[in-house]
Amino acid sequence: MSEYHIYQDYSGTLKTNIFYQLAVSMDEDLVEFEYAESAGWIITQKRSPTKSELLLKGSPQSWLDASIIESKKTKKHRCSADNLHVTEEYFTDLKIEIHNAIEAEIILSDFNFSMDEEDQAFLVTDKFADRITKSGLKGAGFVPVTINYSDAENEKSIPTLFALQFMGQNCLRPTRIQEAKNACPFCGHEPLICQECGFDNYICPTCQKPAWTTQKNHKGSNDKHLIVSPLKQRETLVMEGSKWDGSDFVYAGGNSLVYNNLISQRALDWLLSIHAVHFCARPIQVCIDGMTDQQLEMLATVQKPIVS
């Protein structure tokens, strides 16, 4: 790691196949390219027929196509090092616009995807939200979605929708810094990356300069930018078990377009048992060092299937 200043630390007693990143593909026809096995995505639950298959058949049906047009959020500040750091961010209000053709009969997956330039949201129907609530899984929250209809017929065909929120507190291990000060390399603002909660200042709030770059784009000895390790080195996330609150649905970026949230093994097993579509999952690492007996007991529990 010596050639990189910023990297993912994989030290400690790590366990796998207990928690998983959960992603919803924008287009299930491209899922093999977006969520390849080579990147660790071991579960790819595709809906059938795909968008392309519906088009080729000339079917009047169409999977939901929607984007976020308005949203409100609330932020949590749980960092013990700095109460200004945002540790979680959730939707409190969400409005979407439907882009399906007026004549289309809109159909829905269990997980549906909506986004704008900054955010993404997992949309679920009222029936699926109710199934999750009654499943016994912990940490799922639901925010009612307002829909901007362009056609009265569409309004009749779409059930009540909710944005699925991952309410388990963020407990991801922050990326580490080596052979450099944990501060902006240009003006010295610190910390660059909070080692308590992971809050980072890629764009320095003081000098407004990007603090790091890739090795490929680094200009050499006179370039002050720190060098970040390749994405492949940082792709497998590490969850700090000592900070875990026992939830099955764990925040790991919330509505971010970059990060995926987390689900437990039993949540994944439950989704597979009810044949939920469409979503992708890959295992992360859980560090068990420092976990209490109660947390270890909960960790054992979330590895056991629940009755649907």
mmCIF file of C-alpha atoms in Angstrom:
data_model
loop_
_atom_site.group_PDB
_atom_site.id
_atom_site.type_symbol
_atom_site.label_atom_id
_atom_site.label_comp_id
_atom_site.label_asym_id
_atom_site.label_seq_id
_atom_site.Cartn_x
_atom_site.Cartn_y
_atom_site.Cartn_z
ATOM 1 C CA MET A 1 0.000 0.000 0.000
ATOM 2 C CA SER A 2 3.006 2.299 0.251
ATOM 3 C CA GLU A 3 2.338 3.910 -3.127
ATOM 4 C CA TYR A 4 -1.125 5.091 -1.993
ATOM 5 C CA HIS A 5 -1.957 7.677 0.659
ATOM 6 C CA ILE A 6 -5.644 6.701 0.991
ATOM 7 C CA TYR A 7 -6.691 3.044 1.099
ATOM 8 C CA GLN A 8 -9.140 0.555 2.594
ATOM 9 C CA ASP A 9 -7.769 -1.106 5.723
ATOM 10 C CA TYR A 10 -8.507 -4.839 5.976
ATOM 11 C CA SER A 11 -6.786 -5.470 9.289
ATOM 12 C CA GLY A 12 -8.418 -7.171 12.263
ATOM 13 C CA THR A 13 -10.575 -10.278 12.659
ATOM 14 C CA LEU A 14 -12.807 -10.180 9.585
ATOM 15 C CA LYS A 15 -15.828 -12.347 8.817
ATOM 16 C CA THR A 16 -17.627 -12.563 5.490
ATOM 17 C CA ASN A 17 -21.062 -13.708 4.237
ATOM 18 C CA ILE A 18 -22.861 -12.020 7.143
ATOM 19 C CA PHE A 19 -23.693 -8.664 5.539
ATOM 20 C CA TYR A 20 -24.092 -7.713 1.892
ATOM 21 C CA GLN A 21 -24.225 -4.627 -0.256
ATOM 22 C CA LEU A 22 -27.632 -4.302 -1.892
ATOM 23 C CA ALA A 23 -27.978 -2.608 -5.277
ATOM 24 C CA VAL A 24 -30.842 -2.134 -7.722
ATOM 25 C CA SER A 25 -29.803 -1.972 -11.356
ATOM 26 C CA MET A 26 -31.252 0.746 -13.579
ATOM 27 C CA ASP A 27 -31.552 -1.782 -16.401
ATOM 28 C CA GLU A 28 -31.682 -5.516 -15.760
ATOM 29 C CA ASP A 29 -30.606 -6.135 -19.370
ATOM 30 C CA LEU A 30 -27.182 -4.745 -18.426
ATOM 31 C CA VAL A 31 -26.914 -6.303 -14.991
ATOM 32 C CA GLU A 32 -24.110 -8.707 -15.960
ATOM 33 C CA PHE A 33 -21.975 -5.736 -16.997
ATOM 34 C CA GLU A 34 -22.857 -3.433 -14.102
ATOM 35 C CA TYR A 35 -22.719 -6.068 -11.360
ATOM 36 C CA ALA A 36 -20.259 -8.661 -12.608
ATOM 37 C CA GLU A 37 -19.140 -11.753 -10.677
ATOM 38 C CA SER A 38 -15.568 -10.532 -11.122
ATOM 39 C CA ALA A 39 -16.427 -7.615 -8.820
ATOM 40 C CA GLY A 40 -17.910 -9.958 -6.217
ATOM 41 C CA TRP A 41 -21.623 -9.608 -7.015
ATOM 42 C CA ILE A 42 -22.834 -13.122 -6.245
ATOM 43 C CA ILE A 43 -26.598 -12.543 -6.348
ATOM 44 C CA THR A 44 -28.313 -11.059 -9.376
ATOM 45 C CA GLN A 45 -32.082 -11.389 -9.138
ATOM 46 C CA LYS A 46 -33.445 -10.284 -12.513
ATOM 47 C CA ARG A 47 -37.070 -9.604 -13.290
ATOM 48 C CA SER A 48 -38.630 -11.372 -16.223
ATOM 49 C CA PRO A 49 -39.414 -10.420 -18.902
ATOM 50 C CA THR A 50 -36.735 -7.725 -19.210
ATOM 51 C CA LYS A 51 -37.320 -4.318 -20.740
ATOM 52 C CA SER A 52 -35.830 -5.479 -24.036
ATOM 53 C CA GLU A 53 -37.989 -8.603 -24.122
ATOM 54 C CA LEU A 54 -41.149 -6.545 -23.575
ATOM 55 C CA LEU A 55 -40.177 -4.226 -26.412
ATOM 56 C CA LEU A 56 -39.387 -7.111 -28.784
ATOM 57 C CA LYS A 57 -42.764 -8.703 -28.033
ATOM 58 C CA GLY A 58 -44.559 -5.426 -28.614
ATOM 59 C CA SER A 59 -46.117 -5.857 -25.182
ATOM 60 C CA PRO A 60 -48.415 -3.105 -23.864
ATOM 61 C CA GLN A 61 -46.743 -3.570 -20.472
ATOM 62 C CA SER A 62 -43.782 -1.517 -19.298
ATOM 63 C CA TRP A 63 -41.711 -1.604 -16.093
ATOM 64 C CA LEU A 64 -41.925 1.588 -14.038
ATOM 65 C CA ASP A 65 -39.680 4.368 -15.377
ATOM 66 C CA ALA A 66 -39.519 7.311 -12.960
ATOM 67 C CA SER A 67 -37.199 10.054 -11.745
ATOM 68 C CA ILE A 68 -36.988 12.138 -8.570
ATOM 69 C CA ILE A 69 -38.239 15.697 -9.077
ATOM 70 C CA GLU A 70 -38.476 16.938 -5.477
ATOM 71 C CA SER A 71 -37.136 15.718 -2.154
ATOM 72 C CA LYS A 72 -36.593 16.742 1.434
ATOM 73 C CA LYS A 73 -34.069 15.129 3.765
ATOM 74 C CA THR A 74 -33.061 14.964 7.365
ATOM 75 C CA LYS A 75 -29.486 14.539 8.559
ATOM 76 C CA LYS A 76 -28.102 12.778 11.617
ATOM 77 C CA HIS A 77 -24.972 13.901 13.436
ATOM 78 C CA ARG A 78 -23.735 11.065 15.654
ATOM 79 C CA CYS A 79 -19.986 11.551 15.342
ATOM 80 C CA SER A 80 -18.339 11.668 18.756
ATOM 81 C CA ALA A 81 -15.354 13.512 17.265
ATOM 82 C CA ASP A 82 -17.310 16.352 15.600
ATOM 83 C CA ASN A 83 -21.079 16.860 15.887
ATOM 84 C CA LEU A 84 -21.081 18.772 12.582
ATOM 85 C CA HIS A 85 -20.244 15.619 10.649
ATOM 86 C CA VAL A 86 -23.199 14.052 8.844
ATOM 87 C CA THR A 87 -23.338 10.343 9.646
ATOM 88 C CA GLU A 88 -26.665 9.464 7.970
ATOM 89 C CA GLU A 89 -29.032 11.270 5.598
ATOM 90 C CA TYR A 90 -32.611 10.191 4.929
ATOM 91 C CA PHE A 91 -35.533 11.207 2.753
ATOM 92 C CA THR A 92 -38.452 12.687 4.678
ATOM 93 C CA ASP A 93 -40.419 13.579 1.555
ATOM 94 C CA LEU A 94 -40.104 12.387 -2.024
ATOM 95 C CA LYS A 95 -41.875 13.248 -5.265
ATOM 96 C CA ILE A 96 -41.319 11.366 -8.501
ATOM 97 C CA GLU A 97 -42.345 11.816 -12.109
ATOM 98 C CA ILE A 98 -43.321 8.883 -14.318
ATOM 99 C CA HIS A 99 -41.873 8.674 -17.826
ATOM 100 C CA ASN A 100 -43.704 5.616 -19.142
ATOM 101 C CA ALA A 101 -45.634 6.072 -22.378
ATOM 102 C CA ILE A 102 -49.240 7.111 -21.818
ATOM 103 C CA GLU A 103 -50.572 3.949 -23.442
ATOM 104 C CA ALA A 104 -48.320 1.629 -21.408
ATOM 105 C CA GLU A 105 -49.614 -0.631 -18.676
ATOM 106 C CA ILE A 106 -47.130 0.030 -15.886
ATOM 107 C CA ILE A 107 -45.842 -2.954 -13.915
ATOM 108 C CA LEU A 108 -43.590 -2.942 -10.871
ATOM 109 C CA SER A 109 -40.771 -5.024 -9.413
ATOM 110 C CA ASP A 110 -40.425 -5.577 -5.683
ATOM 111 C CA PHE A 111 -37.511 -3.119 -5.870
ATOM 112 C CA ASN A 112 -37.917 -0.194 -8.254
ATOM 113 C CA PHE A 113 -35.352 2.486 -8.981
ATOM 114 C CA SER A 114 -35.683 6.257 -9.229
ATOM 115 C CA MET A 115 -32.984 8.929 -9.357
ATOM 116 C CA ASP A 116 -32.019 12.495 -10.213
ATOM 117 C CA GLU A 117 -28.609 14.092 -10.711
ATOM 118 C CA GLU A 118 -27.640 13.630 -7.048
ATOM 119 C CA ASP A 119 -29.805 10.990 -5.406
ATOM 120 C CA GLN A 120 -31.272 7.560 -5.853
ATOM 121 C CA ALA A 121 -34.212 5.891 -4.161
ATOM 122 C CA PHE A 122 -35.444 2.323 -3.882
ATOM 123 C CA LEU A 123 -39.211 2.379 -4.420
ATOM 124 C CA VAL A 124 -41.419 -0.390 -3.039
ATOM 125 C CA THR A 125 -45.173 -0.916 -3.119
ATOM 126 C CA ASP A 126 -47.333 -0.692 -0.024
ATOM 127 C CA LYS A 127 -47.808 -4.483 -0.105
ATOM 128 C CA PHE A 128 -44.083 -5.194 -0.247
ATOM 129 C CA ALA A 129 -43.394 -2.624 2.484
ATOM 130 C CA ASP A 130 -45.973 -4.408 4.630
ATOM 131 C CA ARG A 131 -44.295 -7.779 3.990
ATOM 132 C CA ILE A 132 -40.926 -6.402 5.095
ATOM 133 C CA THR A 133 -42.505 -4.865 8.211
ATOM 134 C CA LYS A 134 -44.183 -8.147 9.165
ATOM 135 C CA SER A 135 -41.092 -10.270 8.368
ATOM 136 C CA GLY A 136 -39.367 -9.485 11.658
ATOM 137 C CA LEU A 137 -36.378 -7.899 9.921
ATOM 138 C CA LYS A 138 -35.054 -4.789 11.654
ATOM 139 C CA GLY A 139 -34.004 -1.377 10.410
ATOM 140 C CA ALA A 140 -36.268 -0.791 7.403
ATOM 141 C CA GLY A 141 -38.072 2.547 7.178
ATOM 142 C CA PHE A 142 -40.590 3.758 4.624
ATOM 143 C CA VAL A 143 -41.327 7.266 3.332
ATOM 144 C CA PRO A 144 -44.535 7.838 1.308
ATOM 145 C CA VAL A 145 -43.890 8.847 -2.306
ATOM 146 C CA THR A 146 -45.906 11.511 -4.118
ATOM 147 C CA ILE A 147 -46.314 10.769 -7.825
ATOM 148 C CA ASN A 148 -46.617 13.392 -10.537
ATOM 149 C CA TYR A 149 -48.941 11.762 -13.071
ATOM 150 C CA SER A 150 -48.985 12.770 -16.717
ATOM 151 C CA ASP A 151 -51.934 10.516 -17.479
ATOM 152 C CA ALA A 152 -55.053 9.623 -15.513
ATOM 153 C CA GLU A 153 -54.905 5.975 -16.616
ATOM 154 C CA ASN A 154 -51.445 5.593 -15.104
ATOM 155 C CA GLU A 155 -52.767 6.953 -11.822
ATOM 156 C CA LYS A 156 -55.301 4.153 -11.664
ATOM 157 C CA SER A 157 -52.751 1.416 -12.290
ATOM 158 C CA ILE A 158 -50.032 2.326 -9.771
ATOM 159 C CA PRO A 159 -50.361 1.348 -6.095
ATOM 160 C CA THR A 160 -49.117 3.434 -3.199
ATOM 161 C CA LEU A 161 -45.323 3.632 -3.271
ATOM 162 C CA PHE A 162 -42.758 4.142 -0.521
ATOM 163 C CA ALA A 163 -39.047 4.926 -0.525
ATOM 164 C CA LEU A 164 -37.214 2.195 1.375
ATOM 165 C CA GLN A 165 -34.845 3.675 3.967
ATOM 166 C CA PHE A 166 -31.984 1.794 5.647
ATOM 167 C CA MET A 167 -32.261 3.028 9.228
ATOM 168 C CA GLY A 168 -29.525 0.960 10.897
ATOM 169 C CA GLN A 169 -26.772 3.370 11.897
ATOM 170 C CA ASN A 170 -23.736 3.758 9.662
ATOM 171 C CA CYS A 171 -20.883 1.593 10.932
ATOM 172 C CA LEU A 172 -18.574 1.365 7.932
ATOM 173 C CA ARG A 173 -14.834 1.512 8.529
ATOM 174 C CA PRO A 174 -13.407 4.752 7.091
ATOM 175 C CA THR A 175 -10.656 4.648 4.511
ATOM 176 C CA ARG A 176 -7.221 5.179 6.086
ATOM 177 C CA ILE A 177 -4.402 7.601 5.357
ATOM 178 C CA GLN A 178 -0.737 6.627 5.418
ATOM 179 C CA GLU A 179 2.528 8.482 4.823
ATOM 180 C CA ALA A 180 0.645 11.793 4.863
ATOM 181 C CA LYS A 181 -1.091 14.017 7.389
ATOM 182 C CA ASN A 182 -4.853 13.588 7.733
ATOM 183 C CA ALA A 183 -5.356 17.106 6.436
ATOM 184 C CA CYS A 184 -5.891 19.034 3.207
ATOM 185 C CA PRO A 185 -2.525 18.936 1.379
ATOM 186 C CA PHE A 186 -3.063 22.497 0.149
ATOM 187 C CA CYS A 187 -4.268 24.499 3.163
ATOM 188 C CA GLY A 188 -3.966 22.090 6.117
ATOM 189 C CA HIS A 189 -7.690 21.902 6.996
ATOM 190 C CA GLU A 190 -8.247 18.800 9.119
ATOM 191 C CA PRO A 191 -9.324 16.143 9.380
ATOM 192 C CA LEU A 192 -9.389 15.119 5.746
ATOM 193 C CA ILE A 193 -11.182 11.866 6.613
ATOM 194 C CA CYS A 194 -12.735 11.504 10.055
ATOM 195 C CA GLN A 195 -11.498 8.233 11.528
ATOM 196 C CA GLU A 196 -14.483 8.090 13.876
ATOM 197 C CA CYS A 197 -17.377 8.322 11.389
ATOM 198 C CA GLY A 198 -15.834 8.378 7.908
ATOM 199 C CA PHE A 199 -16.954 11.910 7.020
ATOM 200 C CA ASP A 200 -14.562 13.140 4.347
ATOM 201 C CA ASN A 201 -13.552 16.467 2.851
ATOM 202 C CA TYR A 202 -12.603 15.449 -0.689
ATOM 203 C CA ILE A 203 -13.422 19.022 -1.680
ATOM 204 C CA CYS A 204 -11.742 21.021 1.071
ATOM 205 C CA PRO A 205 -14.296 23.302 2.805
ATOM 206 C CA THR A 206 -11.574 25.907 3.351
ATOM 207 C CA CYS A 207 -9.702 26.181 0.021
ATOM 208 C CA GLN A 208 -12.277 24.379 -2.180
ATOM 209 C CA LYS A 209 -9.619 22.207 -3.824
ATOM 210 C CA PRO A 210 -9.946 18.446 -4.386
ATOM 211 C CA ALA A 211 -7.682 16.773 -1.844
ATOM 212 C CA TRP A 212 -6.849 13.557 -3.680
ATOM 213 C CA THR A 213 -6.557 12.025 -7.124
ATOM 214 C CA THR A 214 -5.746 8.677 -8.722
ATOM 215 C CA GLN A 215 -2.226 7.466 -9.330
ATOM 216 C CA LYS A 216 -2.841 7.734 -13.085
ATOM 217 C CA ASN A 217 -3.780 11.412 -12.839
ATOM 218 C CA HIS A 218 -1.125 12.374 -10.305
ATOM 219 C CA LYS A 219 1.479 14.740 -11.780
ATOM 220 C CA GLY A 220 4.479 13.644 -9.766
ATOM 221 C CA SER A 221 6.633 15.011 -6.933
ATOM 222 C CA ASN A 222 5.394 18.586 -7.335
ATOM 223 C CA ASP A 223 1.719 17.552 -7.222
ATOM 224 C CA LYS A 224 0.320 18.096 -3.708
ATOM 225 C CA HIS A 225 -2.751 15.895 -4.246
ATOM 226 C CA LEU A 226 -2.830 12.735 -2.166
ATOM 227 C CA ILE A 227 -3.093 9.482 -4.116
ATOM 228 C CA VAL A 228 -6.104 7.227 -3.554
ATOM 229 C CA SER A 229 -5.810 3.474 -4.050
ATOM 230 C CA PRO A 230 -7.614 1.922 -7.053
ATOM 231 C CA LEU A 231 -11.325 1.304 -6.661
ATOM 232 C CA LYS A 232 -10.714 -2.447 -6.841
ATOM 233 C CA GLN A 233 -8.681 -2.198 -3.613
ATOM 234 C CA ARG A 234 -11.547 -0.372 -1.864
ATOM 235 C CA GLU A 235 -14.551 -2.216 -3.315
ATOM 236 C CA THR A 236 -15.028 -4.689 -0.458
ATOM 237 C CA LEU A 237 -16.397 -2.647 2.430
ATOM 238 C CA VAL A 238 -15.620 -3.305 6.072
ATOM 239 C CA MET A 239 -18.303 -2.963 8.719
ATOM 240 C CA GLU A 240 -17.166 -2.300 12.303
ATOM 241 C CA GLY A 241 -19.179 -4.788 14.323
ATOM 242 C CA SER A 242 -18.493 -2.860 17.536
ATOM 243 C CA LYS A 243 -20.584 0.040 16.161
ATOM 244 C CA TRP A 244 -23.445 -2.066 14.784
ATOM 245 C CA ASP A 245 -26.883 -1.523 16.347
ATOM 246 C CA GLY A 246 -28.392 -4.913 15.455
ATOM 247 C CA SER A 247 -30.270 -3.826 12.316
ATOM 248 C CA ASP A 248 -30.778 -5.976 9.218
ATOM 249 C CA PHE A 249 -31.040 -2.887 6.983
ATOM 250 C CA VAL A 250 -27.912 -0.794 7.566
ATOM 251 C CA TYR A 251 -27.119 2.673 6.247
ATOM 252 C CA ALA A 252 -23.985 2.822 4.088
ATOM 253 C CA GLY A 253 -24.518 5.866 1.903
ATOM 254 C CA GLY A 254 -28.282 6.164 1.962
ATOM 255 C CA ASN A 255 -29.548 7.863 -1.189
ATOM 256 C CA SER A 256 -26.050 8.246 -2.646
ATOM 257 C CA LEU A 257 -25.433 7.365 -6.291
ATOM 258 C CA VAL A 258 -22.002 6.044 -5.316
ATOM 259 C CA TYR A 259 -22.584 3.848 -2.263
ATOM 260 C CA ASN A 260 -24.958 0.936 -1.722
ATOM 261 C CA ASN A 261 -26.682 0.141 1.544
ATOM 262 C CA LEU A 262 -26.322 -3.110 3.476
ATOM 263 C CA ILE A 263 -28.542 -6.053 4.388
ATOM 264 C CA SER A 264 -27.911 -8.992 6.710
ATOM 265 C CA GLN A 265 -27.633 -12.626 5.680
ATOM 266 C CA ARG A 266 -31.117 -13.374 7.000
ATOM 267 C CA ALA A 267 -32.547 -10.403 5.080
ATOM 268 C CA LEU A 268 -30.933 -11.713 1.897
ATOM 269 C CA ASP A 269 -32.211 -15.229 2.600
ATOM 270 C CA TRP A 270 -35.715 -13.837 3.134
ATOM 271 C CA LEU A 271 -35.652 -11.866 -0.126
ATOM 272 C CA LEU A 272 -34.526 -14.961 -2.002
ATOM 273 C CA SER A 273 -37.148 -17.133 -0.293
ATOM 274 C CA ILE A 274 -39.968 -14.882 -1.500
ATOM 275 C CA HIS A 275 -38.353 -14.575 -4.959
ATOM 276 C CA ALA A 276 -38.050 -10.799 -4.721
ATOM 277 C CA VAL A 277 -36.841 -8.954 -7.838
ATOM 278 C CA HIS A 278 -34.854 -7.186 -9.018
ATOM 279 C CA PHE A 279 -31.671 -6.591 -7.008
ATOM 280 C CA CYS A 280 -27.984 -7.502 -6.772
ATOM 281 C CA ALA A 281 -25.929 -8.373 -3.698
ATOM 282 C CA ARG A 282 -22.292 -8.979 -2.783
ATOM 283 C CA PRO A 283 -20.668 -9.841 0.556
ATOM 284 C CA ILE A 284 -18.699 -7.360 2.614
ATOM 285 C CA GLN A 285 -16.378 -7.908 5.572
ATOM 286 C CA VAL A 286 -17.422 -7.547 9.217
ATOM 287 C CA CYS A 287 -14.741 -6.866 11.846
ATOM 288 C CA ILE A 288 -15.732 -8.604 15.079
ATOM 289 C CA ASP A 289 -12.943 -7.104 17.215
ATOM 290 C CA GLY A 290 -14.348 -5.179 20.158
ATOM 291 C CA MET A 291 -17.907 -6.502 19.797
ATOM 292 C CA THR A 292 -19.834 -7.026 23.030
ATOM 293 C CA ASP A 293 -21.376 -10.365 23.941
ATOM 294 C CA GLN A 294 -24.781 -8.911 23.068
ATOM 295 C CA GLN A 295 -23.579 -7.792 19.632
ATOM 296 C CA LEU A 296 -22.011 -11.203 18.968
ATOM 297 C CA GLU A 297 -25.293 -12.837 19.920
ATOM 298 C CA MET A 298 -27.183 -10.548 17.525
ATOM 299 C CA LEU A 299 -24.607 -11.290 14.821
ATOM 300 C CA ALA A 300 -25.306 -14.994 15.212
ATOM 301 C CA THR A 301 -29.049 -14.304 15.001
ATOM 302 C CA VAL A 302 -28.869 -12.400 11.687
ATOM 303 C CA GLN A 303 -27.127 -15.393 10.110
ATOM 304 C CA LYS A 304 -30.139 -17.634 10.749
ATOM 305 C CA PRO A 305 -33.108 -17.689 8.327
ATOM 306 C CA ILE A 306 -36.441 -16.296 9.471
ATOM 307 C CA VAL A 307 -39.823 -17.718 8.607
ATOM 308 C CA SER A 308 -41.462 -15.781 5.764
#
